[in-house]
PDB file of N, CA and C in Angstrom:
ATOM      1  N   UNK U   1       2.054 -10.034 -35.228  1.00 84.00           N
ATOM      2  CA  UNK U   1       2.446 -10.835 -36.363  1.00 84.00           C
ATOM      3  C   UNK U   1       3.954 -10.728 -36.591  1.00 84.00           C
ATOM      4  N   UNK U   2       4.318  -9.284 -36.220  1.00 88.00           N
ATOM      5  CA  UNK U   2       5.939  -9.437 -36.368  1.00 88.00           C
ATOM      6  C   UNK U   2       6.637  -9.870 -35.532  1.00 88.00           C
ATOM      7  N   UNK U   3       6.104  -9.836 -34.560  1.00 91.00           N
ATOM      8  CA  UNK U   3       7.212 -10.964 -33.267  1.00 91.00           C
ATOM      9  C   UNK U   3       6.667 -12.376 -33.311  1.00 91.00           C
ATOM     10  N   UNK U   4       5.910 -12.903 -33.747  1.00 91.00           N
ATOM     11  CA  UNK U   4       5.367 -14.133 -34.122  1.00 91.00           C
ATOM     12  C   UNK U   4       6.278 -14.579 -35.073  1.00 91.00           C
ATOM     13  N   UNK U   5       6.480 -13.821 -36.380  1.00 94.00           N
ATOM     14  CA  UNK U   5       6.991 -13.861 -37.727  1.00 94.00           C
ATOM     15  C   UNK U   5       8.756 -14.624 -36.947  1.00 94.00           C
ATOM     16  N   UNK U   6       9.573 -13.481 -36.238  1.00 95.00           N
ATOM     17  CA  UNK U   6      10.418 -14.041 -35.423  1.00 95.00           C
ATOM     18  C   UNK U   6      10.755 -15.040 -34.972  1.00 95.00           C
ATOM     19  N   UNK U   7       9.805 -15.775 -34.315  1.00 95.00           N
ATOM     20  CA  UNK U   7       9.226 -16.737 -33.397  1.00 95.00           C
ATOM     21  C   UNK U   7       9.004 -16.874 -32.168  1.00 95.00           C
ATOM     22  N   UNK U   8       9.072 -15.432 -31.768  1.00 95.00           N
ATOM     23  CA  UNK U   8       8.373 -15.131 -30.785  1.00 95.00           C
ATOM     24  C   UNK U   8       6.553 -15.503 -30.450  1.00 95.00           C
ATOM     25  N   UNK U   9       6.555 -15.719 -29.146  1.00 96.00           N
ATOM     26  CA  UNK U   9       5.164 -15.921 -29.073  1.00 96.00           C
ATOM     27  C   UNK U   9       4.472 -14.281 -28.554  1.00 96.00           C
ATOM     28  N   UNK U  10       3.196 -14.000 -29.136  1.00 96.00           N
ATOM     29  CA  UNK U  10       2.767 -12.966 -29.325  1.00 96.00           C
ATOM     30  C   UNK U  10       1.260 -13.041 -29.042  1.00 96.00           C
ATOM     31  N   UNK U  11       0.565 -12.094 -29.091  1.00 95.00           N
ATOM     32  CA  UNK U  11      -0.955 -11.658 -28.999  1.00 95.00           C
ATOM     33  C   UNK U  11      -1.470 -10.661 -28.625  1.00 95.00           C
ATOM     34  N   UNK U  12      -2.521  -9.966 -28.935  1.00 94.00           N
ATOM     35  CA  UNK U  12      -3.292  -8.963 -29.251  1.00 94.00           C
ATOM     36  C   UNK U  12      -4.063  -9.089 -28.513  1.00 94.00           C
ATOM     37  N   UNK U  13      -4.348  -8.005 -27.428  1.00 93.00           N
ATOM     38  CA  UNK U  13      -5.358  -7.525 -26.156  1.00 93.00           C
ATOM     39  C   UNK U  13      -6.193  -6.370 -26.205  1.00 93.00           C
ATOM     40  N   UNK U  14      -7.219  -6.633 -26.167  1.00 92.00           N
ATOM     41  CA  UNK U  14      -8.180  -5.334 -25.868  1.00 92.00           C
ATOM     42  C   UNK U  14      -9.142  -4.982 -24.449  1.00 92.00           C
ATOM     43  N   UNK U  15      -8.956  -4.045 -24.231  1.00 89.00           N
ATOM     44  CA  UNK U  15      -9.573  -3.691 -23.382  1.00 89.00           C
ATOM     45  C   UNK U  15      -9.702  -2.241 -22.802  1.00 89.00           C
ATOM     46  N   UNK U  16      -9.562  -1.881 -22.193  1.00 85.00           N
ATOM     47  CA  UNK U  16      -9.452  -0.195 -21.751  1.00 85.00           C
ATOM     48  C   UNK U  16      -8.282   0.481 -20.629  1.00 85.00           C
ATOM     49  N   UNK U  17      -8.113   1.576 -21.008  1.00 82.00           N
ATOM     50  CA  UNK U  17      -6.999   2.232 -20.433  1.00 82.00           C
ATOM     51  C   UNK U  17      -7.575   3.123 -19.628  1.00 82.00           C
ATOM     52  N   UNK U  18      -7.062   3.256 -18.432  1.00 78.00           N
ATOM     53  CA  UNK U  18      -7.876   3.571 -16.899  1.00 78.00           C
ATOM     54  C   UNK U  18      -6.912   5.070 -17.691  1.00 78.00           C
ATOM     55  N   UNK U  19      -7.070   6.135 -17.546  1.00 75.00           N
ATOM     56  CA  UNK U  19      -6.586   7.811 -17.691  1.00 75.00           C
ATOM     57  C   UNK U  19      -7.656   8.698 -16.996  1.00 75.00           C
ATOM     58  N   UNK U  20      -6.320   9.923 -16.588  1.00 74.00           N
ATOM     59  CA  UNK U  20      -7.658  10.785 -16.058  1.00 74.00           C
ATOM     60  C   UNK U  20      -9.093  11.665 -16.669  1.00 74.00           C
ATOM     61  N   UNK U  21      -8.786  11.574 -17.572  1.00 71.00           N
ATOM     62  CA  UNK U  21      -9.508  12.188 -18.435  1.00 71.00           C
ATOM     63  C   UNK U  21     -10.602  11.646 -18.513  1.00 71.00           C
ATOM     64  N   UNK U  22     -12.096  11.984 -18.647  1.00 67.00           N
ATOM     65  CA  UNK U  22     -13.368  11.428 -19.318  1.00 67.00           C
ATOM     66  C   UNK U  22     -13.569  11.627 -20.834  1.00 67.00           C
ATOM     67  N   UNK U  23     -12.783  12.384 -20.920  1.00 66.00           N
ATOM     68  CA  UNK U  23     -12.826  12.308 -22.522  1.00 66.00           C
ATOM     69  C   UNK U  23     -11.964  11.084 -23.433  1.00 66.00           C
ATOM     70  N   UNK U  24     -11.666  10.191 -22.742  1.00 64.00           N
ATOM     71  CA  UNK U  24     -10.690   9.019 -22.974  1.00 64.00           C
ATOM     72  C   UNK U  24     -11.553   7.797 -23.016  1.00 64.00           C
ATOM     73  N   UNK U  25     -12.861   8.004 -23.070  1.00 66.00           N
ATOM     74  CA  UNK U  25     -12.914   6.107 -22.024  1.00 66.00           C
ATOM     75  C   UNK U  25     -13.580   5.608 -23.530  1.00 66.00           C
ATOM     76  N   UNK U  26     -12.391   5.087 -24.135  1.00 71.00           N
ATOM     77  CA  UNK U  26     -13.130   4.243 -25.451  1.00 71.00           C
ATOM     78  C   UNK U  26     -12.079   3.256 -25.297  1.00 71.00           C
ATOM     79  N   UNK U  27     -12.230   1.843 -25.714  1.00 79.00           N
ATOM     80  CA  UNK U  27     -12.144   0.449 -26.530  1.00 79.00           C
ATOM     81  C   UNK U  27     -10.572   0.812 -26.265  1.00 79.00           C
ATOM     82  N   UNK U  28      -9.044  -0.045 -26.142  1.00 86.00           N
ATOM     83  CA  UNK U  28      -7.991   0.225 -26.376  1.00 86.00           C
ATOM     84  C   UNK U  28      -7.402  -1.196 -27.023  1.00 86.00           C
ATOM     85  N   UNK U  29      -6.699  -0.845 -27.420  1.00 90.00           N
ATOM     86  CA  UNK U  29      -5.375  -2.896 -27.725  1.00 90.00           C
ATOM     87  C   UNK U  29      -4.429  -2.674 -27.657  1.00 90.00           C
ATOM     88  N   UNK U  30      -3.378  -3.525 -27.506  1.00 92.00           N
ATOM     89  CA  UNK U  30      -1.815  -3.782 -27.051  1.00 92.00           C
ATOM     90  C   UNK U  30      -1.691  -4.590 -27.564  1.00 92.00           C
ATOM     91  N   UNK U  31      -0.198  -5.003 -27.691  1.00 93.00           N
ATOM     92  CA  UNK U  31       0.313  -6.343 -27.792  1.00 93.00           C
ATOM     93  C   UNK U  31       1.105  -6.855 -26.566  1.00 93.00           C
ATOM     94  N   UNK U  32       1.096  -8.160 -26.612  1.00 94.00           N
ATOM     95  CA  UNK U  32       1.998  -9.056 -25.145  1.00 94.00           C
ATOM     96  C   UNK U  32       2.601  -9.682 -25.723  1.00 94.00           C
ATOM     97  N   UNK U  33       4.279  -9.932 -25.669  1.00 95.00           N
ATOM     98  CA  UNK U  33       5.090 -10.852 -26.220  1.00 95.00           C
ATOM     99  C   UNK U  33       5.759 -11.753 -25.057  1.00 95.00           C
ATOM    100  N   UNK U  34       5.458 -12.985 -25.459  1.00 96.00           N
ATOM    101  CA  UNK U  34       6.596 -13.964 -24.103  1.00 96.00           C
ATOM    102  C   UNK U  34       7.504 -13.856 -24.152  1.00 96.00           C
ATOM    103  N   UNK U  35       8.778 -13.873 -22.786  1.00 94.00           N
ATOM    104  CA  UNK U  35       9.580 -13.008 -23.046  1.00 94.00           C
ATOM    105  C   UNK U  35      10.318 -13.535 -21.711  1.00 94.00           C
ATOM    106  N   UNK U  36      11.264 -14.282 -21.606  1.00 93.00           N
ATOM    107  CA  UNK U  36      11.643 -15.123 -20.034  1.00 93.00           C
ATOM    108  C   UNK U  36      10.882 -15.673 -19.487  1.00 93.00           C
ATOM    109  N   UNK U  37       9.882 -16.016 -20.067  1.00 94.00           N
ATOM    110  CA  UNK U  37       8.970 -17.034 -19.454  1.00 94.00           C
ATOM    111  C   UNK U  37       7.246 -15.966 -18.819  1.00 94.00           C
ATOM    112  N   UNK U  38       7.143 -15.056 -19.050  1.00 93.00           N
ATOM    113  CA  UNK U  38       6.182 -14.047 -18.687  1.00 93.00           C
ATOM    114  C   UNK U  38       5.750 -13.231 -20.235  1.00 93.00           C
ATOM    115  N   UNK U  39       4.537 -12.803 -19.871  1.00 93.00           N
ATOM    116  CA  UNK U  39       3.528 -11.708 -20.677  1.00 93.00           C
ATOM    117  C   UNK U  39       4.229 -10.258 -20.527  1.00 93.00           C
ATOM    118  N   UNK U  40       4.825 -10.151 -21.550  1.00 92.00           N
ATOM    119  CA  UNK U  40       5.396  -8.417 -21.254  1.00 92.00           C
ATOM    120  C   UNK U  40       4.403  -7.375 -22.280  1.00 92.00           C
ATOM    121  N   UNK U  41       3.788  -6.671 -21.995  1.00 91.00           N
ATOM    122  CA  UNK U  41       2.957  -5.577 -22.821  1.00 91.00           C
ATOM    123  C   UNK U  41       3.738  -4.434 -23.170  1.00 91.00           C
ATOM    124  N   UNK U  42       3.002  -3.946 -24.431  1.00 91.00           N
ATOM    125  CA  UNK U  42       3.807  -3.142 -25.615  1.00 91.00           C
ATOM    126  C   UNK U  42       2.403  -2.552 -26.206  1.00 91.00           C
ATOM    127  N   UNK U  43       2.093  -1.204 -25.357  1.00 90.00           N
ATOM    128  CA  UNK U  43       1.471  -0.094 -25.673  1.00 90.00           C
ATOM    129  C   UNK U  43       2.149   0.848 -26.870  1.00 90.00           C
ATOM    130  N   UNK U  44       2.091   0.452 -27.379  1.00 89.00           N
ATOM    131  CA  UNK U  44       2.782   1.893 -28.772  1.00 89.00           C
ATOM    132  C   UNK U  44       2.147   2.679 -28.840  1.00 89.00           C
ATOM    133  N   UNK U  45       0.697   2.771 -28.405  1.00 86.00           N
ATOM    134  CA  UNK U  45       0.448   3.936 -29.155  1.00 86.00           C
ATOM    135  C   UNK U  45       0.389   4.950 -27.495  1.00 86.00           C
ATOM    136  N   UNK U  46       0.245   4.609 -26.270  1.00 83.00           N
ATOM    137  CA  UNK U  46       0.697   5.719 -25.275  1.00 83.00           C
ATOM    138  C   UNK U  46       2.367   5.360 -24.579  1.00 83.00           C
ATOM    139  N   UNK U  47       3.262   4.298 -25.786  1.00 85.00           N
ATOM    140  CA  UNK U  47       4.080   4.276 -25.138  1.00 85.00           C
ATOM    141  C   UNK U  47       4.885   3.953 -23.698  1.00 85.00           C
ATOM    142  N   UNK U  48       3.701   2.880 -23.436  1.00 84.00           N
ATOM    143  CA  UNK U  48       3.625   2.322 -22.099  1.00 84.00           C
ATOM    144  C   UNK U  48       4.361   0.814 -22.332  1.00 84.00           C
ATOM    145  N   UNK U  49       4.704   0.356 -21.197  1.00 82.00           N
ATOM    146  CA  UNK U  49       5.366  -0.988 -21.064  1.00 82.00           C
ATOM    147  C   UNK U  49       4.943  -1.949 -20.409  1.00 82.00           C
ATOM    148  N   UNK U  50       4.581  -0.755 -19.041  1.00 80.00           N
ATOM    149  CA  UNK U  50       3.945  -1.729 -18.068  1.00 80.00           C
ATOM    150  C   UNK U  50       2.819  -1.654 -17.919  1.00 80.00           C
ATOM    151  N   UNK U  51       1.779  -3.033 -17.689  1.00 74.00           N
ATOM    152  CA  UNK U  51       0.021  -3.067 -17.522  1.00 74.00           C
ATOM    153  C   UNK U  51      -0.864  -2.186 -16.687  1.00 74.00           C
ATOM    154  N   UNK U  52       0.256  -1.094 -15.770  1.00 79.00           N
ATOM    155  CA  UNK U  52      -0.374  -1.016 -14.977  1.00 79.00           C
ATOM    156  C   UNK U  52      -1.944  -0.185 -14.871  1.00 79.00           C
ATOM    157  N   UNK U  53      -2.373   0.724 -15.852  1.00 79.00           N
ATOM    158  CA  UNK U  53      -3.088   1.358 -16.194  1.00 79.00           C
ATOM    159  C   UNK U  53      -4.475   0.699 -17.416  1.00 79.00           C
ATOM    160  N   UNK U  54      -4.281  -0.919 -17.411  1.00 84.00           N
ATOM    161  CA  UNK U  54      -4.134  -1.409 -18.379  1.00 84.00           C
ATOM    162  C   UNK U  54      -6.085  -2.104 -17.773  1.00 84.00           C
ATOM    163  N   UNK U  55      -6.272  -2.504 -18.395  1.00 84.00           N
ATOM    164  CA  UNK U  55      -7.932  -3.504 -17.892  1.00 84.00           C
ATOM    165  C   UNK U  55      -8.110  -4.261 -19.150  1.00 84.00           C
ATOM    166  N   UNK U  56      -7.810  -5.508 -19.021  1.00 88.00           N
ATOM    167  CA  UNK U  56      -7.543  -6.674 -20.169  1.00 88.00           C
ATOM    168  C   UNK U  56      -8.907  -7.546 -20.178  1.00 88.00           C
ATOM    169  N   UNK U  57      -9.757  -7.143 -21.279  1.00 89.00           N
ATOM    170  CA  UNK U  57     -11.032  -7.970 -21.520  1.00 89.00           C
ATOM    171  C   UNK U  57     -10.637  -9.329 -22.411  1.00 89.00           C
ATOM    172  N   UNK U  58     -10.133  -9.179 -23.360  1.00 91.00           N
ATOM    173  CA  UNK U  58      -9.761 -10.313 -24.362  1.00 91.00           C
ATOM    174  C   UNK U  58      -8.226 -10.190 -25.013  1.00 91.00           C
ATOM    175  N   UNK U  59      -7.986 -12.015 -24.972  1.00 93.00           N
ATOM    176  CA  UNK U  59      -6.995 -12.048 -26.091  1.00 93.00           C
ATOM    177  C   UNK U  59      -7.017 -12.634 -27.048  1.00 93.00           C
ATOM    178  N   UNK U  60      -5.886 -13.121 -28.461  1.00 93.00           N
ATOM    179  CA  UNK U  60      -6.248 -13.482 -29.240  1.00 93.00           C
ATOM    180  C   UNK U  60      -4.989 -13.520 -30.257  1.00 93.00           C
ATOM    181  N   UNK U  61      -5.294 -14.035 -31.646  1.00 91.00           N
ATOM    182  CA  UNK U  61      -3.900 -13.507 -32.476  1.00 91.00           C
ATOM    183  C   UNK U  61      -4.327 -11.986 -33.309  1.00 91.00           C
ATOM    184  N   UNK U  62      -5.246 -11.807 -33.135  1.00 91.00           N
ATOM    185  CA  UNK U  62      -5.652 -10.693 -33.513  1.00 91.00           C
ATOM    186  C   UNK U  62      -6.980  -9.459 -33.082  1.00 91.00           C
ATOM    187  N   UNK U  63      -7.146  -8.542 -34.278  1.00 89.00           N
ATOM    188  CA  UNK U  63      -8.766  -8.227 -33.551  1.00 89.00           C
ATOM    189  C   UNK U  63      -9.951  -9.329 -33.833  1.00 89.00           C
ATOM    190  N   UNK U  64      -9.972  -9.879 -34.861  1.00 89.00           N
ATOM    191  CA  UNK U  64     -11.033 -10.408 -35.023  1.00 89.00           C
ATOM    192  C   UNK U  64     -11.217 -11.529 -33.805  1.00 89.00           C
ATOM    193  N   UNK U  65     -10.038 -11.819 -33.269  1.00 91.00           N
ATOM    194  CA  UNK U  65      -9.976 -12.778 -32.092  1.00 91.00           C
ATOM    195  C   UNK U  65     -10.068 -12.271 -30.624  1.00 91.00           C
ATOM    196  N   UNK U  66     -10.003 -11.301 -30.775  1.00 89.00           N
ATOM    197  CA  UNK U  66     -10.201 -10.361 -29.050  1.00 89.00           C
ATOM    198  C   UNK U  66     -11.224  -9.092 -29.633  1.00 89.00           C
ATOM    199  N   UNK U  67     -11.704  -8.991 -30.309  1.00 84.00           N
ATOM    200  CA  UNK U  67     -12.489  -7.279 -30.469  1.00 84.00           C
ATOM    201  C   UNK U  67     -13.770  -7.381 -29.691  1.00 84.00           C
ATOM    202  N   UNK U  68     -13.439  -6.331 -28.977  1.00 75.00           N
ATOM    203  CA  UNK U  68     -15.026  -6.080 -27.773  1.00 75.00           C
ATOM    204  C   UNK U  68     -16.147  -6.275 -28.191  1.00 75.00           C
ATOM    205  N   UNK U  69     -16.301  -5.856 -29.176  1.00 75.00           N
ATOM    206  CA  UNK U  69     -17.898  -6.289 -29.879  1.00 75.00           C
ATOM    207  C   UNK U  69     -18.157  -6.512 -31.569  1.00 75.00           C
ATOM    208  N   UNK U  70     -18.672  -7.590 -31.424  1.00 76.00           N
ATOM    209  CA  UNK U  70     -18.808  -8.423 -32.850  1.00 76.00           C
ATOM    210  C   UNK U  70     -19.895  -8.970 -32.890  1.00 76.00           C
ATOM    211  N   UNK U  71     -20.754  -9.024 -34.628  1.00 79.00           N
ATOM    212  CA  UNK U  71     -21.649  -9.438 -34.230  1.00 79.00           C
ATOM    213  C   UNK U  71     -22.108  -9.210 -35.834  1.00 79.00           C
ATOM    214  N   UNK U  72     -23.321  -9.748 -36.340  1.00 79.00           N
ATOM    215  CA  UNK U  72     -24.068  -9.839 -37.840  1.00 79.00           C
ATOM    216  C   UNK U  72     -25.812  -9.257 -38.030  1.00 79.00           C
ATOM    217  N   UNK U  73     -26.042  -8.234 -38.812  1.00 78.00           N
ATOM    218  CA  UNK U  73     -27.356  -8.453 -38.775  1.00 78.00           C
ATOM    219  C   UNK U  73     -28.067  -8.319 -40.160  1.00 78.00           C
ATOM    220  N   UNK U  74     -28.706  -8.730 -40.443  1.00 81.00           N
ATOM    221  CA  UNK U  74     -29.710  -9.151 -41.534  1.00 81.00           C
ATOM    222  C   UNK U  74     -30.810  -8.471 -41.389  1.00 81.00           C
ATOM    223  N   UNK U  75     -31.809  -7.719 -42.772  1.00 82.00           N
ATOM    224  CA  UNK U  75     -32.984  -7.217 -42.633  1.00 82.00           C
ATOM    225  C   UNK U  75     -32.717  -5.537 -43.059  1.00 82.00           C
ATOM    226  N   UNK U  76     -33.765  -4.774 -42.754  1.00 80.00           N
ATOM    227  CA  UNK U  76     -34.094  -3.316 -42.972  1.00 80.00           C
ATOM    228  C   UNK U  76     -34.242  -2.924 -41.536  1.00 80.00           C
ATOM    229  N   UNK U  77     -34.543  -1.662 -41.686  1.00 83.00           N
ATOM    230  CA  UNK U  77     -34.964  -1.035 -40.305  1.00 83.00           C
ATOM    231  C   UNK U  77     -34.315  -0.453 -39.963  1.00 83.00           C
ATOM    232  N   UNK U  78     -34.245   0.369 -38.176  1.00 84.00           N
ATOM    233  CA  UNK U  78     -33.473   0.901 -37.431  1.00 84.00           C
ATOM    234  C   UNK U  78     -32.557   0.436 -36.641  1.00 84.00           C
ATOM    235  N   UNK U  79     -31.537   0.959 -36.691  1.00 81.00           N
ATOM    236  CA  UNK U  79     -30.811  -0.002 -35.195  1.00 81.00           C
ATOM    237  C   UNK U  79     -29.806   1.071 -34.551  1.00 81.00           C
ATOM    238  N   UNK U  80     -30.118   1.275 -33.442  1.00 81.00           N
ATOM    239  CA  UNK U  80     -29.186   1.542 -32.683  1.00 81.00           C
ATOM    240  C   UNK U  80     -28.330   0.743 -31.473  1.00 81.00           C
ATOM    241  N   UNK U  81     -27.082   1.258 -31.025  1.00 77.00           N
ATOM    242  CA  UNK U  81     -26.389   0.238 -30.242  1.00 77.00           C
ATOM    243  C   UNK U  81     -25.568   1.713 -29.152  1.00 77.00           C
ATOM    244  N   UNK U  82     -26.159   1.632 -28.132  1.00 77.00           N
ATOM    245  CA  UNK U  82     -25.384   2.511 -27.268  1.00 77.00           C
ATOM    246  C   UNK U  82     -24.492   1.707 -26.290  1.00 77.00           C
ATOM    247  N   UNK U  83     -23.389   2.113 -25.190  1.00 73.00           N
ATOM    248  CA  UNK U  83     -22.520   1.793 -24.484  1.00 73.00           C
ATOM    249  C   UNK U  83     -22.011   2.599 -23.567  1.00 73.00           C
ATOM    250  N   UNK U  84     -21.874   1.990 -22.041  1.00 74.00           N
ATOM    251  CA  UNK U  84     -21.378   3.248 -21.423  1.00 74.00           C
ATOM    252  C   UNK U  84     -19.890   2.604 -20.869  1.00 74.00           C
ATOM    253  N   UNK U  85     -19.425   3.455 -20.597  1.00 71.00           N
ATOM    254  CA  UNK U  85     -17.628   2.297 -19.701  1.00 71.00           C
ATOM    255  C   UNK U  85     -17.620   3.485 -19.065  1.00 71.00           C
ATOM    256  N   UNK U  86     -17.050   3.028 -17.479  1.00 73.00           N
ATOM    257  CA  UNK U  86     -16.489   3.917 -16.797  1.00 73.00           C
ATOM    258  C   UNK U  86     -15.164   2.826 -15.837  1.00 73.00           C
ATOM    259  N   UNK U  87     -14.249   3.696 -16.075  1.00 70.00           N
ATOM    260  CA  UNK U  87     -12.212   3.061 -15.617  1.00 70.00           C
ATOM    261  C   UNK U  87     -12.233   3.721 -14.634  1.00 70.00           C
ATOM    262  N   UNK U  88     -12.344   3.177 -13.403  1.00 70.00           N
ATOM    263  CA  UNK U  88     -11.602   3.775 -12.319  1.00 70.00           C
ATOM    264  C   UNK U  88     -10.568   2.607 -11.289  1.00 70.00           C
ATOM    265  N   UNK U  89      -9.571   3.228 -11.038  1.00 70.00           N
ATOM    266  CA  UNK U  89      -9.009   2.704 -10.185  1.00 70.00           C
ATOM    267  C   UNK U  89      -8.848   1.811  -8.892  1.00 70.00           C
ATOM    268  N   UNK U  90      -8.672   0.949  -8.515  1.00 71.00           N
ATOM    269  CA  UNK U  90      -9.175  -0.040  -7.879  1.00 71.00           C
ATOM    270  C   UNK U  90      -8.647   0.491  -5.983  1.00 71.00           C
ATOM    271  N   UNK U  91      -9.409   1.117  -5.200  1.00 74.00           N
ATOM    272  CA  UNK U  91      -8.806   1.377  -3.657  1.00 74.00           C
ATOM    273  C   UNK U  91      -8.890  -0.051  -3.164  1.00 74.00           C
ATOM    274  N   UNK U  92      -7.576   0.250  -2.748  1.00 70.00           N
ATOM    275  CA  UNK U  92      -7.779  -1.596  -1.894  1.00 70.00           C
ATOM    276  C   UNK U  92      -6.980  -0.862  -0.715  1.00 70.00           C
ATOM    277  N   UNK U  93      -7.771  -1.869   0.636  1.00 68.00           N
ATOM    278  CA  UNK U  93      -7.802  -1.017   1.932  1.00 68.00           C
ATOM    279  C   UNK U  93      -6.636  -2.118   2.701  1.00 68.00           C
ATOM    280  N   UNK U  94      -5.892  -1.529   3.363  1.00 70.00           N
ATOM    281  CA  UNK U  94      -4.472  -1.761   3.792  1.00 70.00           C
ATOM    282  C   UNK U  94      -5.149  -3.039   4.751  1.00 70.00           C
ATOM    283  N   UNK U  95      -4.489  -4.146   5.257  1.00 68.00           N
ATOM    284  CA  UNK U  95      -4.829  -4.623   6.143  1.00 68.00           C
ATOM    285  C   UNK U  95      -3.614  -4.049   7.276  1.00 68.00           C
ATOM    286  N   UNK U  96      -4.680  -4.339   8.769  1.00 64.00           N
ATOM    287  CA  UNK U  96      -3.643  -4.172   9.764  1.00 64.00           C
ATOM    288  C   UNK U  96      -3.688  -5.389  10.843  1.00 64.00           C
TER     289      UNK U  96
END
């Protein structure tokens, strides 16, 4: 909204951040601002710049416009909702 506000063009990405850790693998967002004619990303919160660690499910002007899971329910009862994600790195095999 603040580089929008500017007049910059802007938007809000979610998706997940590949790290080594298993204790990491939850939901992430960024922002991408246009910027010479390209998508430049702006991780603040690990302080990253570049996508490279990056796995982009949705965009949007916001969360309600990219958030991984959304949804309404009506009634009593039980509900549960489980999820598993696993980020790994992509081997891509050399050609010769």
């Amino acid at each position: 909204a603040c580089a929008r506000s500017l007049g910059i063009p802007a938007r809000y990405v979610s998706g997940y951040l590949f790290t080594d850790s298993e204790d990491h693998l939850a939901s992430h967002a960024w922002a991408e601002a246009w910027l010479d004619d390209a998508w430049y990303s702006f991780d603040v919160t690990n302080c990253l710049a570049k996508p490279e660690r990056h796995l982009k499910l949705a965009v949007g002007l916001d969360y309600l416009d990219a958030c991984p899971v959304r949804g309404m329910r009506r009634g009593g009862g039980i509900e549960q909702m489980h999820a598993q994600v696993e980020v790994a790195p992509l081997v891509r095999v050399q050609q010769q």
